[in-house]
XYZ file of C-alpha atoms in Angstrom:
701
model
C -19.013 2.951 43.441
C -17.634 3.067 39.880
C -20.742 1.410 38.418
C -23.516 -0.858 39.676
C -23.253 -4.631 39.503
C -26.471 -4.850 37.531
C -25.595 -6.142 34.058
C -26.146 -3.577 31.340
C -29.051 -4.058 28.948
C -27.840 -3.332 25.418
C -29.966 -2.776 22.319
C -30.506 -6.118 20.559
C -28.310 -6.565 17.461
C -29.681 -9.245 15.110
C -27.100 -11.712 13.743
C -27.037 -12.690 10.074
C -25.772 -15.967 8.607
C -22.932 -14.519 6.469
C -19.821 -16.750 6.396
C -16.732 -15.991 4.300
C -13.946 -18.432 3.449
C -10.356 -17.155 3.532
C -7.638 -19.600 2.464
C -9.797 -22.514 3.582
C -10.791 -20.901 6.907
C -14.494 -20.246 7.499
C -15.055 -16.842 9.135
C -18.584 -15.872 10.210
C -19.547 -12.194 9.801
C -22.925 -11.980 11.584
C -23.005 -8.171 11.680
C -22.311 -7.576 7.974
C -25.607 -5.663 7.706
C -24.121 -2.848 9.824
C -21.759 -2.018 6.937
C -24.558 -0.026 5.279
C -24.594 3.240 7.266
C -27.710 4.549 5.516
C -30.054 1.576 5.903
C -33.074 2.069 8.176
C -31.908 -0.857 10.307
C -28.449 0.644 10.869
C -29.854 4.090 11.611
C -32.297 2.626 14.144
C -29.390 0.706 15.731
C -27.260 3.899 15.923
C -30.101 5.748 17.627
C -30.691 2.934 20.134
C -26.975 2.637 20.984
C -26.585 6.403 21.443
C -29.613 6.376 23.753
C -28.023 3.770 26.070
C -24.637 5.526 25.931
C -25.954 8.988 26.733
C -28.213 7.620 29.442
C -25.031 6.374 31.143
C -23.006 9.547 30.479
C -25.808 11.918 31.518
C -25.913 10.513 35.050
C -22.217 11.202 35.718
C -22.379 14.211 38.020
C -18.947 15.608 37.163
C -19.518 15.712 33.388
C -20.845 19.285 33.311
C -17.961 20.519 35.450
C -15.475 18.858 33.115
C -17.147 20.499 30.125
C -17.019 23.908 31.847
C -13.322 23.509 32.705
C -12.461 22.330 29.194
C -14.369 25.275 27.729
C -12.630 27.711 30.087
C -9.143 26.406 29.235
C -9.869 26.060 25.517
C -10.846 29.719 25.349
C -7.468 31.212 24.501
C -6.178 32.857 21.330
C -4.529 30.328 19.035
C -2.271 31.642 16.272
C -0.988 29.707 13.295
C 2.525 30.254 11.930
C 2.524 33.336 9.654
C 3.605 32.715 6.058
C 4.326 34.955 3.109
C 2.373 34.422 -0.079
C 3.584 35.085 -3.597
C 6.884 36.535 -4.765
C 6.731 40.277 -4.118
C 10.139 40.992 -5.708
C 9.465 39.143 -8.939
C 5.986 40.594 -9.531
C 6.565 44.066 -8.053
C 3.621 43.675 -5.697
C 3.357 44.583 -2.001
C 4.465 41.957 0.510
C 1.590 39.866 1.804
C 1.455 37.743 4.932
C -1.193 35.211 5.962
C -1.967 33.459 9.217
C -4.723 31.547 10.976
C -6.176 32.626 14.281
C -8.855 31.242 16.544
C -10.220 33.640 19.186
C -10.642 30.706 21.533
C -13.877 28.821 21.092
C -14.531 29.391 17.393
C -15.459 26.107 15.709
C -12.967 26.746 12.906
C -9.873 28.974 12.747
C -10.120 32.126 10.614
C -7.640 33.028 7.841
C -6.301 36.595 7.963
C -4.092 38.540 5.556
C -1.951 41.648 6.117
C 0.655 43.621 4.163
C 3.263 43.755 6.937
C 3.574 42.016 10.294
C 2.467 45.130 12.187
C -0.289 46.140 9.729
C -3.984 45.768 10.491
C -5.023 42.188 9.626
C -8.166 41.618 7.596
C -10.291 38.507 7.388
C -9.733 36.622 4.129
C -11.829 33.529 4.881
C -13.974 32.698 7.893
C -15.110 29.053 7.625
C -17.466 29.606 10.583
C -19.755 31.564 8.250
C -20.017 28.660 5.786
C -22.324 26.535 7.968
C -24.579 26.977 10.986
C -22.837 24.299 13.062
C -19.180 24.672 12.046
C -19.101 21.422 10.056
C -17.703 23.025 6.866
C -13.911 23.239 7.200
C -11.051 24.685 5.175
C -8.997 21.688 4.023
C -6.252 23.301 1.958
C -5.138 26.574 0.391
C -2.462 27.857 -1.955
C -1.640 31.477 -2.851
C -0.888 32.494 -6.448
C 2.625 33.737 -7.260
C 1.474 37.371 -7.584
C -0.439 37.039 -4.282
C -3.667 38.203 -5.931
C -5.604 34.938 -5.758
C -6.069 32.028 -3.387
C -7.235 28.565 -4.419
C -8.796 26.790 -1.455
C -10.517 23.514 -0.612
C -13.544 22.935 1.611
C -14.672 19.726 3.303
C -18.162 19.136 4.707
C -19.036 17.084 7.821
C -15.485 15.756 8.071
C -15.498 14.041 4.668
C -12.242 13.502 2.775
C -14.035 14.778 -0.381
C -13.205 18.407 -1.117
C -14.514 21.118 -3.422
C -11.998 23.778 -4.495
C -12.722 27.444 -5.277
C -10.725 30.591 -6.036
C -10.901 33.851 -4.073
C -9.665 37.340 -4.979
C -7.466 38.282 -1.998
C -7.972 42.045 -2.317
C -11.785 42.022 -2.620
C -12.484 38.799 -0.698
C -14.869 37.757 -3.501
C -14.933 34.266 -5.016
C -14.476 33.773 -8.757
C -16.819 31.463 -10.651
C -14.349 28.540 -10.604
C -15.509 25.462 -8.679
C -13.814 22.060 -8.821
C -15.383 18.875 -7.421
C -14.422 15.290 -6.494
C -11.001 16.194 -5.159
C -9.492 14.004 -2.445
C -5.913 13.569 -1.132
C -4.722 16.539 -3.199
C -3.241 19.994 -2.828
C -2.935 22.523 -5.647
C 0.028 24.242 -7.348
C -0.170 27.501 -9.352
C 1.728 28.071 -12.563
C 3.881 31.209 -12.436
C 1.773 33.024 -15.045
C -0.972 33.012 -12.355
C -3.450 31.689 -14.919
C -4.302 28.402 -13.249
C -3.165 25.479 -11.114
C -2.532 21.739 -11.044
C -4.616 19.439 -8.826
C -5.621 15.767 -8.565
C -9.107 14.268 -8.559
C -11.062 11.045 -8.882
C -13.885 10.330 -11.307
C -17.274 11.357 -9.979
C -18.511 8.581 -7.662
C -21.944 7.050 -7.401
C -23.983 9.402 -5.151
C -25.349 6.512 -3.064
C -21.968 4.989 -2.192
C -19.647 8.024 -2.234
C -18.713 7.577 1.464
C -17.856 3.862 1.160
C -16.896 3.199 -2.480
C -13.261 2.399 -3.155
C -11.013 5.220 -4.471
C -8.981 4.190 -7.512
C -7.473 5.910 -10.586
C -6.579 9.382 -9.346
C -5.760 11.757 -12.233
C -3.623 14.929 -12.367
C -5.263 17.932 -14.084
C -4.525 21.564 -14.921
C -7.347 24.046 -14.336
C -7.263 27.347 -16.228
C -9.063 30.178 -14.419
C -12.491 31.088 -15.740
C -13.089 27.790 -17.536
C -15.450 24.976 -16.454
C -13.945 21.898 -14.782
C -15.043 19.770 -17.743
C -12.418 21.605 -19.855
C -9.520 20.995 -17.443
C -6.459 19.539 -19.131
C -5.548 15.973 -18.148
C -1.812 16.177 -17.405
C -1.151 12.623 -16.275
C -3.015 9.393 -15.573
C -2.158 5.706 -15.442
C -5.043 3.500 -16.502
C -2.790 0.468 -15.860
C -2.229 1.477 -12.180
C -5.489 1.882 -10.228
C -3.699 2.512 -6.911
C -1.358 5.299 -8.049
C -2.019 8.834 -6.837
C -0.343 12.019 -8.092
C 0.795 15.046 -6.168
C 1.809 17.916 -8.472
C 4.060 20.765 -7.316
C 5.697 23.647 -9.205
C 9.361 24.471 -8.491
C 10.158 27.836 -6.941
C 11.701 29.016 -10.231
C 8.435 28.118 -12.017
C 10.199 25.956 -14.571
C 9.212 22.393 -13.617
C 6.148 20.487 -12.557
C 7.295 17.857 -10.049
C 4.944 14.865 -9.831
C 5.286 12.716 -6.739
C 3.602 9.362 -7.383
C 2.244 7.650 -4.281
C 0.728 4.248 -3.767
C -1.336 3.855 -0.637
C 0.212 4.889 2.653
C 3.599 3.339 1.905
C 6.248 6.092 2.243
C 7.973 4.833 -0.949
C 7.187 6.980 -3.999
C 8.188 7.720 -7.602
C 9.182 11.123 -8.989
C 8.323 12.361 -12.496
C 8.724 15.874 -13.890
C 7.592 18.022 -16.806
C 9.384 21.066 -18.231
C 6.790 23.874 -18.107
C 8.832 26.116 -20.407
C 7.926 23.801 -23.322
C 4.168 23.340 -23.855
C 4.820 20.050 -25.674
C 7.222 18.597 -23.106
C 6.494 15.009 -22.116
C 6.352 13.812 -18.526
C 9.798 12.342 -17.711
C 10.172 9.459 -15.242
C 13.119 10.468 -13.050
C 12.621 7.828 -10.324
C 10.561 4.908 -11.602
C 10.913 2.241 -8.895
C 9.066 2.167 -5.556
C 12.260 1.524 -3.591
C 12.493 4.498 -1.188
C 10.874 7.795 -0.267
C 11.939 10.937 -2.166
C 10.810 14.381 -1.074
C 11.659 17.235 -3.467
C 13.304 20.183 -1.661
C 14.163 22.639 -4.478
C 16.322 22.951 -7.568
C 19.207 24.985 -8.945
C 18.725 24.822 -12.723
C 18.878 21.151 -13.689
C 20.087 20.049 -10.226
C 17.226 18.707 -8.103
C 17.668 18.332 -4.331
C 15.826 15.525 -2.524
C 15.411 14.234 0.993
C 15.434 10.426 0.742
C 15.733 7.283 2.856
C 17.403 5.352 0.017
C 20.248 3.418 1.680
C 19.652 5.670 4.724
C 16.646 4.552 6.818
C 16.911 7.711 8.966
C 17.150 10.032 5.948
C 19.742 12.075 4.025
C 19.896 14.803 1.338
C 21.063 14.085 -2.222
C 21.463 16.060 -5.468
C 20.371 14.661 -8.845
C 21.284 16.416 -12.092
C 18.403 15.631 -14.471
C 20.811 15.966 -17.402
C 22.809 13.034 -15.989
C 20.109 11.238 -13.983
C 21.733 7.810 -13.524
C 22.146 6.860 -9.850
C 25.929 6.619 -10.166
C 25.934 10.407 -10.777
C 23.885 11.241 -7.683
C 25.697 13.241 -4.988
C 25.183 13.008 -1.240
C 25.081 16.458 0.391
C 23.908 15.744 3.958
C 24.643 12.160 5.080
C 22.431 10.146 7.414
C 22.779 11.165 11.077
C 22.116 9.325 14.342
C 18.836 11.287 14.519
C 15.857 10.828 12.160
C 15.534 13.454 9.402
C 11.914 14.645 9.321
C 11.966 17.444 6.741
C 14.193 19.920 4.880
C 13.473 23.455 3.687
C 15.534 26.051 1.846
C 15.921 29.561 3.294
C 18.615 32.199 2.961
C 20.325 29.838 0.456
C 20.747 27.261 3.240
C 19.144 23.936 4.067
C 17.075 23.943 7.268
C 16.878 20.319 8.411
C 14.425 19.146 11.049
C 15.441 16.040 13.019
C 13.888 13.860 15.705
C 16.186 12.858 18.557
C 14.345 10.341 20.775
C 11.015 11.794 19.545
C 11.883 15.443 20.234
C 12.822 18.186 17.777
C 16.304 19.229 16.763
C 16.881 21.790 13.963
C 20.174 22.068 12.072
C 21.263 24.437 9.292
C 23.635 23.432 6.461
C 24.997 25.292 3.452
C 24.136 24.176 -0.097
C 27.151 21.875 -0.209
C 26.021 20.158 2.994
C 28.483 21.783 5.425
C 27.063 22.241 8.946
C 26.426 25.905 9.855
C 24.658 25.829 13.238
C 21.979 24.238 15.366
C 18.873 26.285 16.161
C 18.615 26.693 19.931
C 15.085 25.659 20.893
C 13.318 26.833 24.079
C 13.233 23.333 25.606
C 12.441 19.664 25.023
C 9.451 19.542 22.708
C 8.267 19.779 19.114
C 9.198 22.549 16.686
C 7.593 23.028 13.286
C 7.492 25.680 10.588
C 10.675 27.160 9.071
C 8.785 27.764 5.814
C 9.565 30.323 3.150
C 11.525 30.990 -0.037
C 15.153 30.628 -0.913
C 15.867 34.377 -0.581
C 14.126 34.801 2.795
C 16.278 35.813 5.764
C 13.417 35.535 8.261
C 11.153 32.616 9.023
C 8.759 31.523 11.755
C 8.374 28.376 13.784
C 6.065 27.064 16.464
C 7.316 25.357 19.614
C 5.182 23.219 21.925
C 5.545 20.624 24.668
C 3.141 18.764 26.966
C 2.968 21.833 29.221
C 3.801 24.622 26.717
C 0.962 25.889 24.503
C 2.156 26.459 20.902
C 4.320 29.588 20.973
C 5.381 31.213 17.703
C 8.934 32.470 17.242
C 10.472 34.612 14.540
C 13.876 33.271 13.521
C 16.586 35.417 11.935
C 18.474 33.201 9.456
C 21.459 35.584 9.444
C 22.061 36.122 13.172
C 20.567 32.810 14.346
C 18.417 34.605 16.943
C 14.879 33.538 17.903
C 12.364 36.036 19.308
C 8.840 35.419 20.592
C 6.265 36.560 18.036
C 3.008 35.285 19.596
C 2.605 33.658 22.988
C -0.809 32.420 24.083
C -2.120 32.883 27.596
C -3.774 29.775 29.016
C -5.384 29.785 32.462
C -3.003 27.311 34.124
C 0.496 27.262 35.602
C 2.907 25.099 33.571
C 5.291 24.982 36.560
C 2.766 22.763 38.371
C 3.549 19.882 35.984
C 6.528 17.808 35.026
C 7.431 15.572 32.086
C 9.979 12.808 32.051
C 11.118 10.447 29.305
C 11.818 6.831 30.252
C 13.005 3.847 28.214
C 11.519 0.400 28.853
C 12.091 -3.064 27.397
C 9.413 -4.548 25.140
C 8.678 -8.289 24.987
C 11.598 -8.974 22.593
C 14.004 -6.719 24.523
C 13.687 -3.665 22.215
C 14.100 -0.401 24.135
C 11.075 1.859 23.627
C 10.871 5.501 24.798
C 7.844 6.841 26.683
C 6.922 10.357 27.814
C 5.114 10.600 31.177
C 3.522 13.900 32.299
C 1.739 14.618 35.577
C 1.219 17.104 38.382
C 4.325 17.660 40.524
C 4.267 15.847 43.850
C 2.775 12.657 42.412
C 2.973 9.744 44.862
C 4.264 6.542 43.284
C 1.863 4.399 45.299
C 0.372 2.412 42.414
C -2.923 4.221 42.769
C -2.883 6.993 40.154
C -5.472 7.046 37.371
C -3.379 6.744 34.190
C -4.244 7.310 30.541
C -1.897 5.423 28.213
C -2.139 6.758 24.656
C -0.538 5.310 21.514
C -0.574 5.036 17.732
C 2.223 2.858 16.320
C 1.830 2.830 12.559
C 2.155 4.398 9.111
C 5.529 5.986 9.900
C 3.743 8.565 12.104
C 5.843 10.021 14.937
C 4.236 11.018 18.246
C 6.083 14.013 19.681
C 5.406 16.253 22.702
C 2.463 18.583 22.139
C 0.123 20.686 24.228
C -3.440 19.514 24.698
C -6.123 21.183 26.784
C -7.901 17.845 27.115
C -4.782 16.154 28.540
C -4.268 19.116 30.871
C -7.766 18.626 32.319
C -6.969 14.924 32.778
C -3.815 15.849 34.726
C -5.752 18.393 36.816
C -7.911 15.446 37.923
C -4.713 13.849 39.260
C -4.304 11.727 36.146
C -1.003 10.575 34.655
C -0.634 10.954 30.860
C 1.731 8.410 29.276
C 2.706 8.319 25.592
C 5.078 5.602 24.338
C 6.775 5.822 20.912
C 5.800 2.400 19.620
C 7.326 0.578 16.676
C 5.411 1.188 13.451
C 5.931 4.935 13.950
C 8.634 7.054 12.327
C 10.510 8.145 15.449
C 13.658 6.174 14.575
C 13.329 6.073 10.789
C 12.175 3.477 8.299
C 13.549 0.424 10.144
C 11.486 1.352 13.225
C 8.436 1.786 10.989
C 8.886 -1.563 9.231
C 9.380 -3.352 12.571
C 5.706 -2.635 13.294
C 4.116 -3.554 9.954
C 2.563 -6.631 8.307
C 3.908 -9.847 9.904
C 5.625 -7.677 12.556
C 2.466 -5.818 13.624
C 2.246 -7.783 16.888
C 5.411 -5.898 17.992
C 3.293 -2.729 18.230
C 0.809 -4.363 20.604
C 3.655 -5.942 22.604
C 5.286 -2.483 22.938
C 2.020 -0.990 24.238
C 1.335 -3.854 26.655
C 4.947 -3.589 27.926
C 4.404 0.157 28.535
C 1.355 -0.682 30.679
C 3.311 -3.316 32.601
C 6.192 -0.874 33.177
C 3.814 1.767 34.584
C 2.336 -0.822 36.950
C 5.732 -2.264 37.988
C 7.031 1.251 38.683
C 4.073 2.090 40.940
C 2.546 4.770 38.743
C -0.732 2.890 38.536
C -2.543 -0.454 38.816
C -4.746 -2.386 36.347
C -7.840 -1.074 38.182
C -6.708 2.515 37.498
C -5.341 2.140 33.971
C -7.134 3.324 30.813
C -5.885 3.048 27.223
C -6.801 5.226 24.255
C -5.979 5.868 20.624
C -7.611 6.870 17.353
C -7.755 5.395 13.845
C -4.751 3.019 13.669
C -4.513 3.818 17.405
C -8.107 2.574 17.740
C -6.930 -0.736 16.270
C -4.099 -0.690 18.851
C -6.602 -0.326 21.711
C -8.914 -2.982 20.221
C -6.064 -5.494 19.817
C -4.598 -4.896 23.290
C -7.931 -5.078 25.144
C -8.742 -8.384 23.415
C -5.251 -9.800 24.068
C -4.942 -8.629 27.688
C -8.419 -7.798 29.066
C -6.981 -8.282 32.582
C -4.480 -5.447 32.239
C -6.783 -2.444 31.796
C -9.837 -1.068 33.581
C -11.011 1.030 30.636
C -10.505 1.286 26.880
C -11.295 4.229 24.601
C -10.882 3.190 20.947
C -11.723 6.083 18.585
C -12.575 5.709 14.865
C -10.627 2.444 14.927
C -9.829 -0.129 12.244
C -11.442 -3.168 13.885
C -12.234 -5.625 11.053
C -8.818 -6.578 9.689
C -10.313 -8.900 7.053
C -12.477 -6.285 5.279
C -10.687 -2.938 5.879
C -9.404 -2.892 2.274
C -12.937 -3.059 0.826
C -13.894 0.554 1.631
C -12.803 4.038 0.423
C -9.025 4.369 0.877
C -8.692 1.211 3.020
C -6.848 -0.660 0.247
C -3.989 1.810 0.755
C -3.298 0.500 4.252
C -2.122 -2.919 3.029
C 1.407 -1.423 2.913
C 1.295 -1.344 6.729
C -1.184 -4.108 7.558
C -0.642 -6.624 4.779
C -3.568 -8.081 2.823
C -6.112 -10.742 3.826
C -5.789 -11.981 0.215
C -2.251 -13.289 1.025
C -2.351 -16.459 3.131
C 0.546 -15.629 5.513
C -0.665 -12.060 5.996
C -4.234 -13.331 6.491
C -2.993 -15.524 9.366
C -1.331 -12.548 11.051
C -4.360 -10.260 10.509
C -6.850 -12.882 11.706
C -4.607 -13.493 14.711
C -5.042 -9.939 16.076
C -8.131 -8.485 14.327
C -10.106 -7.002 17.265
C -13.482 -8.022 15.800
C -12.399 -11.656 15.382
C -10.632 -12.122 18.721
C -13.454 -11.366 21.143
C -14.109 -14.460 23.283
C -17.628 -15.052 24.648
C -17.864 -15.067 28.425
C -14.815 -12.792 28.945
C -14.905 -9.771 31.242
C -13.550 -6.970 29.045
C -12.496 -3.527 30.296
C -15.197 -0.862 30.460
C -15.220 0.465 26.902
C -16.360 3.665 25.226
C -16.025 3.287 21.452
C -16.263 6.578 19.549
C -16.930 7.019 15.844
C -18.878 9.214 13.448
C -21.598 8.386 10.990
C -19.826 10.183 8.102
C -16.283 8.905 8.518
C -15.163 8.086 4.966
C -11.560 7.340 5.995
C -12.214 4.531 8.519
C -15.862 3.707 7.758
C -18.012 3.485 10.916
C -18.861 -0.180 10.139
C -15.582 -1.082 11.920
C -16.769 0.434 15.196
C -20.407 -0.648 14.715
C -19.501 -4.329 14.195
C -16.940 -4.306 17.014
C -19.457 -2.752 19.442
C -22.120 -5.335 18.536
C -19.670 -8.244 18.911
C -18.193 -6.850 22.157
C -21.628 -6.408 23.735
C -22.484 -9.996 22.777
C -19.193 -11.501 24.098
C -18.697 -9.393 27.240
C -19.452 -10.810 30.662
C -19.474 -8.529 33.666
C -20.850 -5.293 35.011
C -18.442 -2.910 33.240
C -20.319 -0.979 30.533
C -19.266 -1.424 26.895
C -20.752 1.484 24.968
C -20.498 3.189 21.590
C -20.838 6.949 21.096
C -21.705 7.837 17.505
C -21.234 11.462 16.440
C -23.582 12.612 13.705
C -22.576 14.940 10.838
C -18.902 14.307 11.499
C -16.065 12.353 9.939
C -12.628 11.006 10.838
C -11.689 14.059 12.903
C -10.145 16.628 10.535
C -12.045 19.915 10.635
C -14.211 18.816 13.569
C -15.832 21.882 15.187
C -14.453 22.949 18.574
C -17.873 22.521 20.227
C -18.071 18.861 19.145
C -14.484 18.214 20.272
C -15.149 19.630 23.763
C -18.349 17.563 24.114
C -16.540 14.366 23.143
C -13.587 14.988 25.478
C -15.986 15.767 28.374
C -17.717 12.453 27.739
C -14.426 10.524 27.591
C -13.065 11.963 30.853
C -16.459 11.657 32.609
C -16.528 7.988 31.592
C -13.053 7.473 33.094
C -13.887 9.390 36.287
C -16.789 6.974 36.782
C -14.994 3.758 35.789
C -11.658 4.430 37.535
C -13.464 5.775 40.603
C -11.587 9.082 40.586
C -12.511 11.199 43.583
C -12.851 14.866 42.779
C -12.688 17.551 45.422
C -15.872 19.550 45.873
C -15.926 22.936 44.181
C -14.755 25.898 46.120
């Protein structure tokens, strides 16, 4: 039996009397007290919920076997794409390469450096030595122009807060520099190698640093060997609390390019500062939030940008900063049928990365925009990399698909040839699996693509356990990628289905906007239509169908299970945004109003209230078996979302299916999570589904 018919006994969750009024509508919020993650009451509740959850998970016989198989498969060498640091020619220093490698089960990947691709690599930074349990992670790094120093950021327990330090690459020793209260920032060295630009927030209140709202980011310059208190404030806007600043230095070292962002909206501004003149003012080149502009490189006063201005799928333009009016802008690479994802400059050519129906396509153009060639990729999948400098004639890229572990290729920009540089060995046979892409009609008739991967020989008898995974938001594109956890699911006989919902970036900015604000219901309709297509086409049945997603994908799962509880047997919402009326009150939540809209606006409130998972649970409804996952230190999507949703779901739910919450301790939103914790969580998820979907597993042997 999947689970007994005895109703579950959940820990009691006291209800408060809090009621808020939005645009004349009274909205009770009985679990408001769970918003304080550090109160004794909340901590006692977390402990009690985890006890019930693990009591259920511990009795699933197959869980240990799943964990063993995941561990066995996970244990393969994983290489990052090698990259060159510094400008060897300009500074007369030896070439220096860097790459990440994980031996297999290390909690964090290790950074190596070497002087040529066949030289002996040496460890530059091993994050595994920074904490006992692998919860300190490297969150960013940038190499100085002379390749002598590395500035790098560290994050603890999955927090978005970072501290930055500087390491001598030759000796491996850290300098005295230490910068705090950095979040949503990289770093950019000046070409005299004396310091770097970075962005930070004012020091927060210690008690509320994981919940307090993040406003007024400032751009600074840090000079090596000086205390952070003496860092030079380069740019701030005290009239614009929501603006953030991303500073980058051009490859010729002459300009500081400041990309100004506001929340998660892809539209940005571009300012610059001439670094050859110490007294130069910051110049506003693009001062309206009307499109996205991504700086590629410059030739003297000509700046090249990738933009979606008047081109929702992207194009490349040239702006001469000496004649910056839009009527003087030149189009170099016009919009194509495919979606332009990114552009680099190598061998004095543009390398443009496109998405064609959510799979990679790479094209090379000369500096005037004339097409040179397409890069022949090893199959249908996702390619990334192609980094380097303008003079470089070699580059590297990684290629992956649902059944191809990330393989690294060296690409010769002159001959156009790719050669395998690193190929991992994983203990499975990719030929045992197949992937197909289908297109199905959503509720309003829109055609939506979906990838489906499974073991060859699958019977379309409507009886296959199926895991439907989605995201649908923030212009994020879901493309084919290799996952050990999905492989283990497919070994169990499971089907893995991944639709490219509206709200994502797969078909450019129009596709993204079609899943935002008052159009957000389209995303849920697309996901529900994917489920109905899988059932109609005999892949699965409601009793065998599970849905999953994380963050904005957790919201997706929460909305769909409350709208169509009849359609799914199980739901796995991870670190989800569940309270659509209060999401903007915590940390960086205000930034999501560009996608979600704001409860402060009456029309947007109506839409948000209409699908908010927390507010659409109906007492006496039989909901799918649910395993909510979150972490007690998530400062991106605060755990209150999952806590309140779990409490309300347990109160509303009628039926024998368990609705549980698994709360990871000393972990955050997911970035930098140690391998050991990831494997444990995946084992628990699949064990839960084996039990709920009644998956029969052959005896060992």
